[in-house]
Amino acid sequence: ACCSYRLRDALHPLWQSPLTIPGGTRQSPINIQWRDSVYDPFLKPLKISYDPTTCLHIWNNGYSFLVEFDDSADRSIIVGGPLENQYRLKQFHFHWGAINEWGSEHTVDSKFYPAELHLVHWNAVVYPTFEEAVMEGNGLAVIGVFLKLGAHHEGLQTLVDALPAVKHKDTVIEFDVFDPSCLIPSCPDYWTYAGSLTTPPLTESVTWIIKKKPIEVDENQLEAFRMLLFTSDGEEEKRMVDNFRPLQPLMNRTVRSSFQ
Ligand SMILES: COc1cccc(CN2CCc3cc(OS(N)(=O)=O)c(OC)cc3C2)c1
Ligand SMILES: [Zn+2]
């Protein structure tokens, strides 16, 4: 009883997974202290080339909603930046809060944004499958984009309009043409550091590329995220909000910036 009590204490209420990974040295998310980040002049610009027709569907996986892509060929890829290889787009999703005061996973100088977009890519040059890449130190590259409250975002609206169809956990809707580069700021500046997935399996396989500039979305668009449910149809409704992992210790890591 004692050990299970201890374990239960350490489990995150959201997905019953450990808050800290035993022996974890590069967990995510982290606070990005702007003045502690180190400008690296050798960082290249990140090159993003997505084919909008690789978009497949949106599904509510009970933790967020994922927009998944056909990653059977090198049709939607990123290259450059801190990356040694090119990486294929697998899916993107968001994390958000119940209110605008919090919701992002990463913070900048301890400031939360109301939401954060993650575009998940995998190293198909080195690994045969996404599942294998998830387990390897250089397996994944995730672009993080902060969302702030402001003007209506035209590109996001097509996605928002589809959300009522994936209100419940394990629902899916076809979504067949979407170019996620409309959600990425044109400003090239980013921070980068070695981290992990922030949802199970929490593996330390992610090169994080966090864009300095946020995108603006309006209140109605954030509210649309908040009307999704963690729960399946027929279960007692639990609103899908606050689906972000707590900040993790920086430990022996340096955050590099692509800008001075
Ligand atoms: C070996 O473990 C897996 C193999 C294939 C697919 C998955 C599920 N996948 C992992 C990557 C990931 C990563 C996710 O978020 S994040 N913040 O990028 O870590 C996520 O947020 C909803 C969902 C998923 C789903 C796990
Ligand atoms: Zn994420």
Short mmCIF file of N, CA and C in Angstrom, two decimals, residues 8-105:
data_model
loop_
_atom_site.label_atom_id
_atom_site.label_comp_id
_atom_site.label_asym_id
_atom_site.label_seq_id
_atom_site.Cartn_x
_atom_site.Cartn_y
_atom_site.Cartn_z
N ARG A 8 1.06 6.70 -6.63
CA ARG A 8 -0.13 7.44 -7.06
C ARG A 8 0.13 8.94 -6.93
N ASP A 9 0.85 9.30 -5.86
CA ASP A 9 1.14 10.73 -5.66
C ASP A 9 1.93 11.29 -6.82
N ALA A 10 2.84 10.42 -7.35
CA ALA A 10 3.75 10.93 -8.39
C ALA A 10 3.09 10.90 -9.76
N LEU A 11 1.86 10.32 -9.85
CA LEU A 11 1.25 10.22 -11.18
C LEU A 11 0.52 11.51 -11.51
N HIS A 12 0.61 11.92 -12.76
CA HIS A 12 -0.10 13.12 -13.18
C HIS A 12 -1.57 12.77 -13.39
N PRO A 13 -2.49 13.57 -12.82
CA PRO A 13 -3.91 13.19 -12.89
C PRO A 13 -4.40 12.97 -14.32
N LEU A 14 -3.72 13.66 -15.28
CA LEU A 14 -4.27 13.64 -16.63
C LEU A 14 -4.18 12.26 -17.27
N TRP A 15 -2.94 11.73 -17.28
CA TRP A 15 -2.87 10.46 -18.03
C TRP A 15 -2.16 9.39 -17.21
N GLN A 16 -2.29 9.52 -15.85
CA GLN A 16 -1.76 8.44 -15.01
C GLN A 16 -0.38 8.02 -15.47
N SER A 17 0.44 9.02 -15.87
CA SER A 17 1.81 8.64 -16.23
C SER A 17 2.73 9.39 -15.27
N PRO A 18 3.93 8.86 -15.03
CA PRO A 18 4.79 9.50 -14.03
C PRO A 18 5.08 10.96 -14.39
N LEU A 19 5.10 11.78 -13.36
CA LEU A 19 5.41 13.20 -13.58
C LEU A 19 6.88 13.31 -13.95
N THR A 20 7.69 12.48 -13.32
CA THR A 20 9.13 12.53 -13.65
C THR A 20 9.55 11.13 -14.09
N ILE A 21 10.40 11.09 -15.08
CA ILE A 21 10.92 9.82 -15.59
C ILE A 21 12.18 9.48 -14.78
N PRO A 22 12.20 8.33 -14.10
CA PRO A 22 13.40 7.98 -13.33
C PRO A 22 14.64 8.08 -14.22
N GLY A 23 15.65 8.83 -13.76
CA GLY A 23 16.89 8.91 -14.55
C GLY A 23 16.77 9.85 -15.72
N GLY A 24 15.63 10.56 -15.84
CA GLY A 24 15.45 11.47 -16.97
C GLY A 24 16.40 12.65 -16.84
N THR A 25 17.15 12.96 -17.92
CA THR A 25 18.08 14.10 -17.84
C THR A 25 17.71 15.16 -18.88
N ARG A 26 16.77 14.85 -19.77
CA ARG A 26 16.41 15.81 -20.82
C ARG A 26 14.90 15.78 -21.05
N GLN A 27 14.15 16.08 -20.00
CA GLN A 27 12.70 16.08 -20.06
C GLN A 27 12.16 17.44 -20.53
N SER A 28 10.94 17.39 -21.07
CA SER A 28 10.26 18.60 -21.56
C SER A 28 8.86 18.67 -20.97
N PRO A 29 8.23 19.84 -20.86
CA PRO A 29 8.71 21.14 -21.30
C PRO A 29 9.63 21.80 -20.27
N ILE A 30 10.22 22.93 -20.67
CA ILE A 30 11.08 23.72 -19.77
C ILE A 30 10.72 25.20 -19.88
N ASN A 31 11.17 25.95 -18.88
CA ASN A 31 11.09 27.41 -19.01
C ASN A 31 12.29 27.86 -19.83
N ILE A 32 12.09 28.70 -20.81
CA ILE A 32 13.17 29.27 -21.62
C ILE A 32 13.49 30.65 -21.05
N GLN A 33 14.65 30.73 -20.35
CA GLN A 33 15.09 32.02 -19.78
C GLN A 33 15.85 32.73 -20.91
N TRP A 34 15.22 33.75 -21.48
CA TRP A 34 15.76 34.39 -22.70
C TRP A 34 17.24 34.75 -22.51
N ARG A 35 17.58 35.36 -21.36
CA ARG A 35 18.96 35.87 -21.22
C ARG A 35 19.96 34.73 -21.00
N ASP A 36 19.47 33.52 -20.66
CA ASP A 36 20.42 32.39 -20.48
C ASP A 36 20.61 31.62 -21.79
N SER A 37 19.79 31.95 -22.81
CA SER A 37 19.95 31.20 -24.08
C SER A 37 21.20 31.73 -24.79
N VAL A 38 21.87 30.84 -25.50
CA VAL A 38 23.18 31.16 -26.09
C VAL A 38 23.03 31.25 -27.61
N TYR A 39 23.34 32.40 -28.20
CA TYR A 39 23.27 32.57 -29.65
C TYR A 39 24.29 31.64 -30.31
N ASP A 40 23.84 30.84 -31.28
CA ASP A 40 24.74 29.93 -32.00
C ASP A 40 24.77 30.34 -33.46
N PRO A 41 25.85 31.01 -33.91
CA PRO A 41 25.91 31.50 -35.29
C PRO A 41 25.94 30.39 -36.34
N PHE A 42 26.20 29.15 -35.87
CA PHE A 42 26.26 28.03 -36.83
C PHE A 42 24.88 27.41 -37.06
N LEU A 43 23.88 27.85 -36.31
CA LEU A 43 22.52 27.34 -36.56
C LEU A 43 22.03 27.84 -37.91
N LYS A 44 21.49 26.91 -38.71
CA LYS A 44 21.00 27.30 -40.04
C LYS A 44 19.54 27.74 -39.95
N PRO A 45 19.05 28.42 -40.99
CA PRO A 45 17.61 28.68 -41.01
C PRO A 45 16.87 27.35 -41.17
N LEU A 46 15.70 27.27 -40.57
CA LEU A 46 14.90 26.05 -40.69
C LEU A 46 14.17 26.12 -42.03
N LYS A 47 14.24 25.04 -42.81
CA LYS A 47 13.53 25.02 -44.11
C LYS A 47 12.33 24.08 -43.99
N ILE A 48 11.14 24.64 -44.26
CA ILE A 48 9.88 23.90 -44.09
C ILE A 48 9.22 23.76 -45.45
N SER A 49 8.95 22.50 -45.87
CA SER A 49 8.20 22.34 -47.13
C SER A 49 7.15 21.25 -46.93
N TYR A 50 5.93 21.70 -46.79
CA TYR A 50 4.80 20.79 -46.56
C TYR A 50 3.94 20.70 -47.82
N ASP A 51 3.47 19.48 -48.11
CA ASP A 51 2.51 19.28 -49.21
C ASP A 51 1.12 19.16 -48.59
N PRO A 52 0.25 20.16 -48.80
CA PRO A 52 -1.06 20.17 -48.13
C PRO A 52 -1.91 18.93 -48.40
N THR A 53 -1.62 18.23 -49.50
CA THR A 53 -2.45 17.05 -49.83
C THR A 53 -2.01 15.81 -49.04
N THR A 54 -0.95 15.96 -48.19
CA THR A 54 -0.57 14.79 -47.35
C THR A 54 -1.43 14.76 -46.09
N CYS A 55 -2.27 15.79 -45.90
CA CYS A 55 -3.14 15.82 -44.71
C CYS A 55 -4.18 14.69 -44.81
N LEU A 56 -4.38 13.97 -43.69
CA LEU A 56 -5.29 12.81 -43.72
C LEU A 56 -6.58 13.05 -42.93
N HIS A 57 -6.44 13.26 -41.61
CA HIS A 57 -7.65 13.35 -40.75
C HIS A 57 -7.30 14.07 -39.45
N ILE A 58 -8.37 14.40 -38.72
CA ILE A 58 -8.22 14.95 -37.36
C ILE A 58 -8.80 13.91 -36.42
N TRP A 59 -8.07 13.59 -35.32
CA TRP A 59 -8.71 12.70 -34.35
C TRP A 59 -8.46 13.17 -32.93
N ASN A 60 -9.47 12.92 -32.10
CA ASN A 60 -9.41 13.25 -30.67
C ASN A 60 -8.86 12.01 -29.97
N ASN A 61 -7.63 12.09 -29.50
CA ASN A 61 -7.02 10.89 -28.89
C ASN A 61 -7.22 10.87 -27.38
N GLY A 62 -8.09 11.74 -26.88
CA GLY A 62 -8.38 11.74 -25.44
C GLY A 62 -7.41 12.57 -24.64
N TYR A 63 -6.42 13.16 -25.34
CA TYR A 63 -5.48 14.07 -24.66
C TYR A 63 -5.40 15.40 -25.39
N SER A 64 -5.46 15.35 -26.71
CA SER A 64 -5.50 16.57 -27.53
C SER A 64 -6.22 16.19 -28.82
N PHE A 65 -6.24 17.09 -29.81
CA PHE A 65 -6.70 16.63 -31.12
C PHE A 65 -5.49 16.67 -32.05
N LEU A 66 -5.33 15.57 -32.79
CA LEU A 66 -4.16 15.42 -33.66
C LEU A 66 -4.58 15.52 -35.11
N VAL A 67 -3.85 16.32 -35.90
CA VAL A 67 -4.05 16.35 -37.36
C VAL A 67 -2.91 15.51 -37.93
N GLU A 68 -3.26 14.38 -38.54
CA GLU A 68 -2.24 13.41 -38.97
C GLU A 68 -2.00 13.47 -40.47
N PHE A 69 -0.78 13.15 -40.86
CA PHE A 69 -0.33 13.27 -42.24
C PHE A 69 0.16 11.94 -42.78
N ASP A 70 0.09 11.80 -44.08
CA ASP A 70 0.65 10.63 -44.78
C ASP A 70 2.17 10.81 -44.79
N ASP A 71 2.86 10.00 -44.01
CA ASP A 71 4.32 10.11 -43.89
C ASP A 71 5.01 8.91 -44.55
N SER A 72 4.37 8.40 -45.64
CA SER A 72 4.95 7.22 -46.31
C SER A 72 6.02 7.60 -47.33
N ALA A 73 6.20 8.94 -47.52
CA ALA A 73 7.26 9.42 -48.42
C ALA A 73 7.69 10.81 -47.94
N ASP A 74 8.77 11.33 -48.57
CA ASP A 74 9.32 12.62 -48.14
C ASP A 74 8.57 13.77 -48.80
N ARG A 75 7.27 13.89 -48.49
CA ARG A 75 6.47 14.93 -49.15
C ARG A 75 6.24 16.15 -48.28
N SER A 76 6.21 15.97 -46.98
CA SER A 76 6.10 17.11 -46.03
C SER A 76 7.27 16.98 -45.07
N ILE A 77 8.27 17.83 -45.28
CA ILE A 77 9.51 17.67 -44.51
C ILE A 77 10.04 19.01 -43.99
N ILE A 78 10.90 18.90 -42.98
CA ILE A 78 11.71 20.05 -42.53
C ILE A 78 13.17 19.63 -42.60
N VAL A 79 14.06 20.61 -42.80
CA VAL A 79 15.50 20.35 -42.88
C VAL A 79 16.22 21.64 -42.47
N GLY A 80 17.50 21.49 -42.06
CA GLY A 80 18.25 22.67 -41.65
C GLY A 80 18.04 22.94 -40.17
N GLY A 81 18.10 24.21 -39.77
CA GLY A 81 18.01 24.53 -38.35
C GLY A 81 19.09 23.78 -37.60
N PRO A 82 18.77 23.16 -36.45
CA PRO A 82 19.75 22.38 -35.70
C PRO A 82 19.85 20.93 -36.18
N LEU A 83 19.09 20.60 -37.25
CA LEU A 83 18.91 19.19 -37.61
C LEU A 83 20.02 18.70 -38.55
N GLU A 84 20.45 17.44 -38.30
CA GLU A 84 21.49 16.84 -39.18
C GLU A 84 20.85 16.17 -40.39
N ASN A 85 19.61 15.72 -40.22
CA ASN A 85 18.91 15.06 -41.34
C ASN A 85 17.64 15.82 -41.65
N GLN A 86 16.91 15.40 -42.67
CA GLN A 86 15.57 15.94 -42.87
C GLN A 86 14.59 15.05 -42.10
N TYR A 87 13.50 15.65 -41.65
CA TYR A 87 12.51 14.96 -40.82
C TYR A 87 11.15 15.08 -41.47
N ARG A 88 10.36 14.01 -41.38
CA ARG A 88 9.04 13.95 -42.01
C ARG A 88 7.94 14.34 -41.03
N LEU A 89 6.97 15.16 -41.50
CA LEU A 89 5.83 15.55 -40.66
C LEU A 89 4.92 14.34 -40.44
N LYS A 90 4.61 14.07 -39.17
CA LYS A 90 3.72 12.96 -38.80
C LYS A 90 2.36 13.48 -38.36
N GLN A 91 2.36 14.49 -37.50
CA GLN A 91 1.11 15.03 -36.96
C GLN A 91 1.38 16.36 -36.32
N PHE A 92 0.30 17.16 -36.14
CA PHE A 92 0.43 18.30 -35.25
C PHE A 92 -0.76 18.33 -34.30
N HIS A 93 -0.60 18.97 -33.18
CA HIS A 93 -1.62 19.03 -32.12
C HIS A 93 -1.35 20.29 -31.29
N PHE A 94 -2.21 20.52 -30.32
CA PHE A 94 -2.08 21.71 -29.48
C PHE A 94 -2.19 21.32 -28.00
N HIS A 95 -1.74 22.23 -27.15
CA HIS A 95 -1.96 22.17 -25.70
C HIS A 95 -2.54 23.52 -25.31
N TRP A 96 -3.53 23.53 -24.38
CA TRP A 96 -4.15 24.79 -24.03
C TRP A 96 -4.72 24.75 -22.62
N GLY A 97 -5.11 25.93 -22.11
CA GLY A 97 -5.60 26.04 -20.74
C GLY A 97 -7.10 26.24 -20.69
N ALA A 98 -7.63 26.21 -19.45
CA ALA A 98 -9.06 26.47 -19.25
C ALA A 98 -9.33 27.97 -19.38
N ILE A 99 -8.29 28.76 -19.08
CA ILE A 99 -8.40 30.23 -19.22
C ILE A 99 -7.15 30.75 -19.92
N ASN A 100 -7.16 32.01 -20.35
CA ASN A 100 -6.06 32.54 -21.17
C ASN A 100 -4.77 32.77 -20.40
N GLU A 101 -4.84 32.65 -19.06
CA GLU A 101 -3.65 32.92 -18.23
C GLU A 101 -2.60 31.83 -18.38
N TRP A 102 -2.99 30.62 -18.81
CA TRP A 102 -2.01 29.56 -18.97
C TRP A 102 -2.47 28.60 -20.08
N GLY A 103 -1.66 27.60 -20.39
CA GLY A 103 -2.05 26.64 -21.43
C GLY A 103 -0.88 26.13 -22.23
N SER A 104 0.16 26.99 -22.40
CA SER A 104 1.33 26.49 -23.15
C SER A 104 2.11 25.50 -22.30
N GLU A 105 2.96 24.72 -22.95
CA GLU A 105 3.83 23.77 -22.21
C GLU A 105 5.15 24.46 -21.89
#
